[in-house]
Amino acid sequence: MSTCAIVGINWGDEGKGRMVDYLAESYDVVIRYQGGNNAGHTVINEYGKSALNLLPSGIFRPDKINLLGVGTVVDLEHLTHEIENLRQKGVKIGPENLKISDRAIIVLPFYPLQDKLEEKRLGKQSYGSTQRGISPVYGDKYMKKAIQMGDLLHPESLKGHLEKLIDWKNAVFSQAYGQPPIKVEDIMEWLAAYGDHFKPYICDAGELIKGALKSGKSLLYEAQLGALRDIDYGIYPFTSSSSPLAAYAPLGSGYPAARVDRVVGVTKAYSTCVGAGPFVGELFGEDGDHLREAGGEYGAATGRPRRVAWLDMVATRYGVELQGATELALTKMDVLSDLDEIPVCVAYEKDGQRLEKWPYTPELDACKPIYEKLPGWKCDISKVRSYQDLPENARAYVEFVEARLGCPIKFVSVGPEREALIIR
Ligand code: GDP
């Protein structure tokens, strides 16, 4: 298979980074195709533990090309630091193995500020944004005002574009938020400090991908977040501002004509969600605290505690369908190991009716989980590497989930390390 997308089935944080880190071995080009440094892909390998916000998770393998595609938004200051941190661990990163599309959008330093100011203005109604400037920068992209990476290669027109953008930003900053004006010179200085050294990394992503496919190379698309955060199909407005769907991968990468042959959907053995929005079956009190602690459920990008629930099959089925998953990776099975029994949300109840199908977002508030309970396996499975060696009840859990989702579970992950993976 020459192209594969690794995507989140749920609300994000499913463990995509560890799957990309593992599967990257079999692919030549690893591509992040949407989002920005609001992602936090945790990878544990020979370089220790790393949280990647912007860099594709193939960056640890020296023979791979890593690309930030046309659909991404790039905070150059953050990227500079992320690269420095990894270089200090001995990871080799340079223009030969990292490429940035000339059409990717630059997250200028006033976007995170706008994000923070807007969340503050919203008060109790805030979205729980990561405050990395992602929604304001995508807003400007679609208003056709944003600055692209390729602008750095055209200094003769860059200042003019920036003046136009900042003229508009200052109207927003002063009138909506009572802020002092942004100065064009300050942003030019920031671009000189954090943008100029990326000039050798800028490329025509379409040509790169076309060339790679022509010479028989394979592509691994790496998504951020999960299906339920998709701007069109997710829990709008509690979504991200881009599309983390596999169908968007060729578009967001740089070569829309490419196809996605294989879609590996990543889903946890239970459910988690960060930020505001409906989350049917959210666990509070002891059960919630126990699952959160056992799973270390704190955001990789923000450190925020994640909301937790038993596996929500209604949401997960919808995610599998949206992603067109051809196979699944079920992660964090080890986290459930000490439970006597494990509830699974198999359907919702709304107005006395049983719902198997994912409803329209506002209807989720009135939905309650209907559980079936499966027996726990009550032993440590983190060292198991073959499916047959899993305890019977753990296999029964995997097979129950697989049957209800209607998609083969090809990988079962039992620990965060690269090798803590069972391949079926
Ligand atoms: P991503 O954004 O989808 O890559 O997911 P995150 O990195 O935000 O969150 C996944 C977290 O779970 C990370 O801390 C991983 O190291 C960890 N993780 C992934 N797979 C497993 C697993 O099978 N077991 C355990 N215990 N942790 C895992």
Coordinates of C-alpha atoms and ligand atoms in Angstrom, one line a residue:
M1 CA 0.0 0.0 0.0
S2 CA 1.5 3.3 -0.9
T3 CA -0.5 5.8 1.2
C4 CA -1.8 5.4 4.7
A5 CA -3.5 7.9 7.1
I6 CA -3.3 7.5 10.9
V7 CA -6.3 9.3 12.3
G8 CA -8.1 9.9 15.6
I9 CA -11.6 8.2 15.9
N10 CA -12.8 10.3 18.9
W11 CA -12.0 13.6 20.5
G12 CA -8.2 13.5 20.1
D13 CA -5.4 12.2 22.4
E14 CA -6.1 8.6 21.2
G15 CA -2.4 7.8 20.9
K16 CA -1.9 8.6 17.2
G17 CA 1.7 9.8 17.8
R18 CA 2.8 6.4 19.1
M19 CA 1.2 4.7 16.1
V20 CA 2.9 7.0 13.6
D21 CA 6.2 6.5 15.4
Y22 CA 5.7 2.8 15.0
L23 CA 4.3 2.7 11.5
A24 CA 6.7 5.3 10.1
E25 CA 9.3 2.6 9.6
S26 CA 7.3 1.2 6.6
Y27 CA 6.7 4.6 4.9
D28 CA 9.0 7.1 3.2
V29 CA 7.3 10.5 3.7
V30 CA 5.4 11.4 6.9
I31 CA 3.0 14.3 6.6
R32 CA 1.1 16.5 9.1
Y33 CA -1.8 17.8 7.0
Q34 CA -3.8 20.0 9.3
G35 CA -3.7 22.0 12.6
G36 CA -0.8 23.5 14.4
N37 CA 1.0 23.3 17.7
N38 CA -2.3 22.7 19.5
A39 CA -1.5 19.0 18.9
G40 CA 0.5 17.0 21.5
H41 CA 1.6 13.7 20.1
T42 CA 3.5 11.8 22.8
V43 CA 6.2 9.4 21.6
I44 CA 8.4 7.2 23.7
N45 CA 11.4 5.6 21.9
E46 CA 15.2 5.5 22.0
Y47 CA 15.3 9.3 22.4
G48 CA 13.2 9.1 25.6
K49 CA 9.8 10.7 25.9
S50 CA 8.9 13.6 23.6
A51 CA 5.7 15.6 23.0
L52 CA 5.5 16.7 19.4
N53 CA 3.3 19.7 18.8
L54 CA 4.2 20.5 15.2
L55 CA 6.8 18.1 13.9
P56 CA 5.5 15.0 12.2
S57 CA 6.1 11.9 14.4
G58 CA 8.4 10.4 11.7
I59 CA 11.1 12.9 12.7
F60 CA 13.0 10.3 14.8
R61 CA 13.8 8.1 11.8
P62 CA 16.7 9.7 10.0
D63 CA 15.9 8.2 6.6
K64 CA 12.3 9.7 6.4
I65 CA 11.1 12.9 4.9
N66 CA 8.8 14.9 7.2
L67 CA 6.4 17.4 5.7
L68 CA 4.2 20.2 7.2
G69 CA 1.5 20.3 4.5
V70 CA -0.5 23.1 3.0
G71 CA -3.3 22.6 5.5
T72 CA -1.2 23.3 8.6
V73 CA -0.7 26.5 10.5
V74 CA 2.9 27.0 11.7
D75 CA 4.0 29.0 14.8
L76 CA 7.6 29.5 13.8
E77 CA 8.8 30.5 17.3
H78 CA 7.3 27.3 18.7
L79 CA 8.7 25.2 15.9
T80 CA 12.2 26.7 16.4
H81 CA 12.1 25.7 20.1
E82 CA 10.6 22.3 19.3
I83 CA 13.4 21.5 16.9
E84 CA 16.1 22.8 19.4
N85 CA 14.7 20.5 22.1
L86 CA 14.9 17.5 19.9
R87 CA 18.3 18.3 18.6
Q88 CA 19.5 18.4 22.2
K89 CA 18.4 14.8 22.5
G90 CA 20.4 13.9 19.4
V91 CA 17.6 13.9 16.8
K92 CA 18.9 15.1 13.4
I93 CA 16.6 17.8 11.9
G94 CA 17.5 19.9 8.8
P95 CA 16.2 20.9 5.4
E96 CA 17.1 17.4 4.1
N97 CA 14.5 15.6 6.3
L98 CA 12.0 18.4 7.2
K99 CA 10.0 20.3 4.6
I100 CA 7.4 23.0 5.0
S101 CA 4.8 23.8 2.3
D102 CA 5.0 27.3 0.9
R103 CA 1.3 27.4 1.3
A104 CA 1.2 26.6 5.0
I105 CA 0.0 29.5 7.1
I106 CA 2.2 31.3 9.6
V107 CA 0.9 31.7 13.1
L108 CA 2.1 35.2 13.9
P109 CA 2.6 36.1 17.6
F110 CA -0.7 38.1 17.8
Y111 CA -2.8 35.0 17.1
P112 CA -2.3 33.3 20.4
L113 CA -3.0 36.7 22.1
Q114 CA -6.2 37.0 20.1
D115 CA -7.2 33.5 21.1
K116 CA -6.6 34.3 24.8
L117 CA -8.5 37.6 24.7
E118 CA -11.4 36.0 23.0
E119 CA -11.6 33.2 25.5
K120 CA -11.5 35.8 28.3
R121 CA -14.2 37.8 26.6
L122 CA -16.4 34.8 26.4
G123 CA -15.9 34.0 30.1
K124 CA -18.1 31.1 31.2
Q125 CA -19.1 30.5 27.5
S126 CA -15.4 29.9 26.4
Y127 CA -14.6 26.9 24.2
G128 CA -11.7 25.7 26.3
S129 CA -9.3 26.6 23.5
T130 CA -5.6 25.5 23.7
Q131 CA -5.0 29.3 23.2
R132 CA -2.3 28.6 20.5
G133 CA -4.0 31.0 18.1
I134 CA -5.4 28.3 15.9
S135 CA -9.0 29.5 15.4
P136 CA -8.0 33.2 14.8
V137 CA -5.3 32.2 12.2
Y138 CA -7.7 29.8 10.4
G139 CA -10.3 32.6 10.5
D140 CA -7.9 34.9 8.7
K141 CA -6.9 32.2 6.3
Y142 CA -10.5 31.9 5.1
M143 CA -10.9 35.7 5.1
K144 CA -7.9 35.6 2.8
K145 CA -5.7 37.8 5.0
A146 CA -3.2 35.4 6.4
I147 CA 0.6 35.2 5.6
Q148 CA 1.9 32.0 4.0
M149 CA 5.3 30.4 4.4
G150 CA 6.1 31.2 0.8
D151 CA 5.8 35.0 1.6
L152 CA 9.1 34.7 3.5
L153 CA 10.7 34.0 0.1
H154 CA 9.3 37.2 -1.3
P155 CA 10.5 40.1 1.0
E156 CA 9.4 42.6 -1.7
S157 CA 5.7 41.8 -1.1
L158 CA 5.8 40.5 2.5
K159 CA 5.7 43.9 4.1
G160 CA 2.8 45.1 2.1
H161 CA 0.8 41.9 2.9
L162 CA 1.7 42.3 6.6
E163 CA 0.6 46.0 6.6
K164 CA -2.8 45.1 5.2
L165 CA -3.3 42.3 7.7
I166 CA -2.2 44.4 10.7
D167 CA -4.4 47.3 9.7
W168 CA -7.3 44.9 10.0
K169 CA -6.0 43.2 13.1
N170 CA -5.6 46.5 14.9
A171 CA -9.2 47.4 14.2
V172 CA -10.2 44.1 15.9
F173 CA -7.7 44.4 18.8
S174 CA -8.6 48.0 19.6
Q175 CA -12.3 47.9 19.2
A176 CA -13.1 44.4 20.4
Y177 CA -10.5 44.0 23.1
G178 CA -9.2 47.6 23.9
Q179 CA -5.6 46.6 23.2
P180 CA -2.7 48.8 22.0
P181 CA -1.9 48.6 18.3
I182 CA 0.4 45.9 16.9
K183 CA 3.4 47.4 15.1
V184 CA 4.4 46.1 11.6
E185 CA 8.1 46.5 12.6
D186 CA 7.7 44.2 15.6
I187 CA 6.3 41.5 13.4
M188 CA 9.0 42.0 10.8
E189 CA 11.6 41.6 13.6
W190 CA 9.8 38.4 14.8
L191 CA 9.9 37.0 11.3
A192 CA 13.6 37.8 10.9
A193 CA 14.3 36.1 14.2
Y194 CA 12.1 33.0 13.7
G195 CA 11.3 32.8 10.0
D196 CA 14.4 33.5 8.1
H197 CA 16.2 30.3 9.2
F198 CA 13.3 28.2 7.8
K199 CA 13.7 29.5 4.3
P200 CA 15.7 26.5 3.2
Y201 CA 12.9 24.2 4.5
I202 CA 10.2 25.8 2.3
C203 CA 9.0 23.7 -0.6
D204 CA 6.3 23.1 -3.2
A205 CA 4.6 20.3 -1.3
G206 CA 2.7 19.2 -4.4
E207 CA 5.9 18.7 -6.4
L208 CA 7.5 16.8 -3.5
I209 CA 4.5 14.4 -3.1
K210 CA 4.1 13.9 -6.8
G211 CA 7.8 13.2 -7.2
A212 CA 7.7 10.8 -4.3
L213 CA 4.8 8.8 -5.6
K214 CA 6.2 8.7 -9.1
S215 CA 9.4 7.1 -7.8
G216 CA 7.4 4.5 -5.9
K217 CA 7.7 6.1 -2.4
S218 CA 5.0 5.7 0.2
L219 CA 3.2 8.4 2.2
L220 CA 2.1 8.3 5.8
Y221 CA -0.5 11.0 6.7
E222 CA -0.5 12.0 10.3
A223 CA -3.7 13.6 11.7
Q224 CA -4.1 15.7 14.8
L225 CA -7.2 15.5 17.1
G226 CA -10.0 13.2 16.2
A227 CA -13.1 12.9 14.0
L228 CA -15.5 14.5 16.5
R229 CA -13.4 17.7 16.4
D230 CA -13.8 18.0 12.6
I231 CA -15.0 21.5 11.7
D232 CA -17.8 20.2 9.5
Y233 CA -18.7 16.8 11.0
G234 CA -17.7 17.2 14.7
I235 CA -19.4 18.7 17.7
Y236 CA -19.5 22.2 16.3
P237 CA -18.8 24.7 17.7
F238 CA -16.7 22.7 20.1
T239 CA -14.5 21.5 17.2
S240 CA -11.1 22.5 15.9
S241 CA -10.9 24.8 13.0
S242 CA -9.6 22.3 10.5
S243 CA -10.4 18.8 9.3
P244 CA -8.7 15.9 11.0
L245 CA -10.4 13.4 8.6
A246 CA -8.6 11.0 6.4
A247 CA -10.5 12.3 3.4
Y248 CA -8.8 15.7 3.9
A249 CA -5.3 14.2 4.1
P250 CA -4.4 14.5 0.3
L251 CA -5.9 18.0 0.2
G252 CA -4.1 19.2 3.3
S253 CA -0.9 17.6 2.3
G254 CA -0.3 19.4 -1.0
Y255 CA -1.3 16.9 -3.7
P256 CA -5.1 16.5 -3.8
A257 CA -5.0 13.9 -6.5
A258 CA -3.3 11.4 -4.2
R259 CA -5.5 8.7 -2.7
V260 CA -5.6 7.2 0.8
D261 CA -5.2 3.4 0.5
R262 CA -5.2 2.5 4.1
V263 CA -6.8 4.3 7.1
V264 CA -5.7 3.3 10.6
G265 CA -8.2 4.7 13.1
V266 CA -6.8 5.1 16.6
T267 CA -9.2 4.8 19.5
K268 CA -8.7 4.3 23.2
A269 CA -10.2 1.4 25.2
Y270 CA -12.1 4.1 27.1
S271 CA -13.1 7.7 26.2
T272 CA -11.5 11.0 27.0
C273 CA -12.1 14.6 25.9
V274 CA -10.4 17.9 26.5
G275 CA -12.2 21.3 26.6
A276 CA -15.8 22.2 26.5
G277 CA -18.7 20.6 24.7
P278 CA -21.1 17.6 25.1
F279 CA -19.5 14.4 26.4
V280 CA -22.2 11.8 27.1
G281 CA -21.3 9.5 30.0
E282 CA -18.7 11.8 31.5
L283 CA -17.5 10.2 34.8
F284 CA -17.3 12.4 37.9
G285 CA -16.1 11.5 41.4
E286 CA -14.2 8.4 42.2
D287 CA -14.7 6.5 39.0
G288 CA -13.5 9.5 36.9
D289 CA -10.6 10.3 39.2
H290 CA -9.5 6.6 39.1
L291 CA -9.6 6.4 35.3
R292 CA -7.9 9.8 34.9
E293 CA -5.0 8.8 37.2
A294 CA -4.6 5.3 35.9
G295 CA -4.4 6.6 32.3
G296 CA -2.4 9.7 33.1
E297 CA -5.1 11.7 31.4
Y298 CA -3.6 15.2 31.3
G299 CA -3.2 17.1 28.0
A300 CA 0.2 16.8 26.3
A301 CA 0.0 20.3 24.9
T302 CA -1.6 22.1 27.8
G303 CA -1.4 19.8 30.9
R304 CA -5.1 20.2 31.4
P305 CA -7.0 17.2 33.1
R306 CA -8.9 15.4 30.5
R307 CA -12.6 14.5 30.9
V308 CA -13.0 10.7 31.0
A309 CA -15.8 8.2 30.3
W310 CA -16.2 4.5 29.6
L311 CA -15.8 3.6 26.0
D312 CA -18.5 5.4 24.0
M313 CA -19.4 3.1 21.2
V314 CA -22.0 5.5 19.7
A315 CA -19.4 8.2 19.2
T316 CA -16.7 5.7 18.2
R317 CA -18.9 4.1 15.5
Y318 CA -19.6 7.5 14.1
G319 CA -15.8 8.2 14.2
V320 CA -15.0 5.0 12.4
E321 CA -17.5 5.8 9.7
L322 CA -16.3 9.4 9.3
Q323 CA -12.7 8.3 8.9
G324 CA -13.5 5.4 6.6
A325 CA -11.2 3.3 8.8
T326 CA -9.9 0.2 7.2
E327 CA -8.5 -1.0 10.5
L328 CA -8.2 0.1 14.1
A329 CA -5.6 0.5 16.8
L330 CA -7.1 0.1 20.3
T331 CA -4.8 1.8 22.7
K332 CA -4.4 2.0 26.5
M333 CA -5.9 -1.5 27.2
D334 CA -3.4 -1.8 30.1
V335 CA -5.1 1.1 31.9
L336 CA -8.3 -1.0 32.4
S337 CA -6.3 -3.9 34.0
D338 CA -7.4 -3.5 37.6
L339 CA -11.1 -3.3 37.2
D340 CA -13.5 -6.0 38.3
E341 CA -15.9 -5.2 35.5
I342 CA -15.8 -2.7 32.6
P343 CA -18.9 -0.8 31.5
V344 CA -19.1 0.0 27.8
C345 CA -21.6 2.6 26.5
V346 CA -23.4 0.7 23.7
A347 CA -26.2 3.1 23.0
Y348 CA -27.8 6.4 24.2
E349 CA -31.2 6.9 25.8
K350 CA -33.0 10.1 24.7
D351 CA -36.6 10.9 25.6
G352 CA -37.2 7.2 26.5
Q353 CA -35.9 6.0 23.1
R354 CA -32.8 3.9 22.5
L355 CA -30.4 5.6 20.1
E356 CA -27.6 3.7 18.3
K357 CA -26.9 6.5 15.8
W358 CA -24.9 9.6 16.6
P359 CA -27.4 12.5 16.9
Y360 CA -27.1 16.1 15.9
T361 CA -24.8 17.9 18.3
P362 CA -27.3 19.9 20.4
E363 CA -29.3 16.7 21.0
L364 CA -26.3 15.2 22.8
D365 CA -27.1 17.2 25.9
A366 CA -30.3 15.2 26.4
C367 CA -28.6 11.8 25.9
K368 CA -27.7 9.3 28.6
P369 CA -25.4 6.3 28.3
I370 CA -26.8 2.8 28.2
Y371 CA -24.1 0.4 29.5
E372 CA -23.3 -3.2 29.0
K373 CA -20.7 -4.6 31.5
L374 CA -17.8 -6.9 30.6
P375 CA -15.7 -8.8 33.1
G376 CA -12.3 -7.4 33.8
W377 CA -9.0 -9.4 33.5
K378 CA -7.4 -8.2 36.8
C379 CA -3.8 -8.7 35.9
D380 CA -0.9 -6.7 34.3
I381 CA -0.9 -7.0 30.5
S382 CA 1.7 -4.4 29.8
K383 CA 4.4 -7.1 29.0
V384 CA 2.1 -9.1 26.7
R385 CA 3.2 -9.0 23.0
S386 CA 1.1 -11.7 21.4
Y387 CA -2.7 -11.7 21.2
Q388 CA -3.0 -15.3 22.3
D389 CA -1.2 -14.4 25.5
L390 CA -3.7 -11.8 26.5
P391 CA -6.1 -13.1 29.3
E392 CA -9.4 -14.4 27.9
N393 CA -11.4 -11.5 29.3
A394 CA -9.1 -9.0 27.6
R395 CA -9.5 -10.8 24.3
A396 CA -13.3 -10.9 24.9
Y397 CA -13.2 -7.1 25.4
V398 CA -11.3 -6.5 22.2
E399 CA -13.6 -8.8 20.2
F400 CA -16.7 -7.2 21.7
V401 CA -15.5 -3.8 20.7
E402 CA -14.5 -5.0 17.2
A403 CA -17.8 -6.7 16.6
R404 CA -19.8 -3.6 17.7
L405 CA -17.7 -1.3 15.6
G406 CA -17.7 -3.4 12.5
C407 CA -14.0 -2.8 11.8
P408 CA -11.0 -5.0 12.4
I409 CA -8.8 -4.2 15.4
K410 CA -5.3 -4.8 14.0
F411 CA -3.3 -3.3 16.8
V412 CA -3.8 -3.5 20.6
S413 CA -1.5 -1.3 22.6
V414 CA -0.7 -2.2 26.2
G415 CA 1.8 0.6 27.1
P416 CA 3.2 3.9 25.8
E417 CA 6.5 2.5 24.6
R418 CA 7.1 1.8 20.9
E419 CA 7.3 -2.0 21.4
A420 CA 4.3 -2.2 23.8
L421 CA 2.1 -3.2 20.9
I422 CA 0.3 -6.4 19.9
I423 CA -0.2 -6.9 16.2
R424 CA -3.1 -9.2 15.3
Ligands
GDP1 P1 -2.2 11.7 20.4 O1 -2.3 13.2 20.4 O2 -3.3 11.0 19.7 O3 -0.8 11.2 19.8 O4 -2.2 11.2 21.9 P2 -1.5 11.9 23.2 O5 0.0 11.7 23.0 O6 -2.1 13.2 23.4 O7 -2.1 11.0 24.3 C1 -1.8 9.6 24.4 C2 -1.1 9.3 25.7 O8 -1.2 8.0 26.0 C3 0.4 9.6 25.6 O9 0.8 10.0 26.9 C4 1.0 8.3 25.3 O10 2.3 8.1 25.7 C5 0.0 7.4 26.0 N1 -0.2 6.1 25.4 C6 -0.4 5.7 24.1 N2 -0.6 4.4 24.0 C7 -0.7 3.9 25.3 C8 -1.0 2.6 25.8 O11 -1.3 1.7 25.2 N3 -0.9 2.5 27.2 C9 -0.6 3.6 28.0 N4 -0.6 3.4 29.3 N5 -0.3 4.8 27.5 C10 -0.4 4.9 26.2

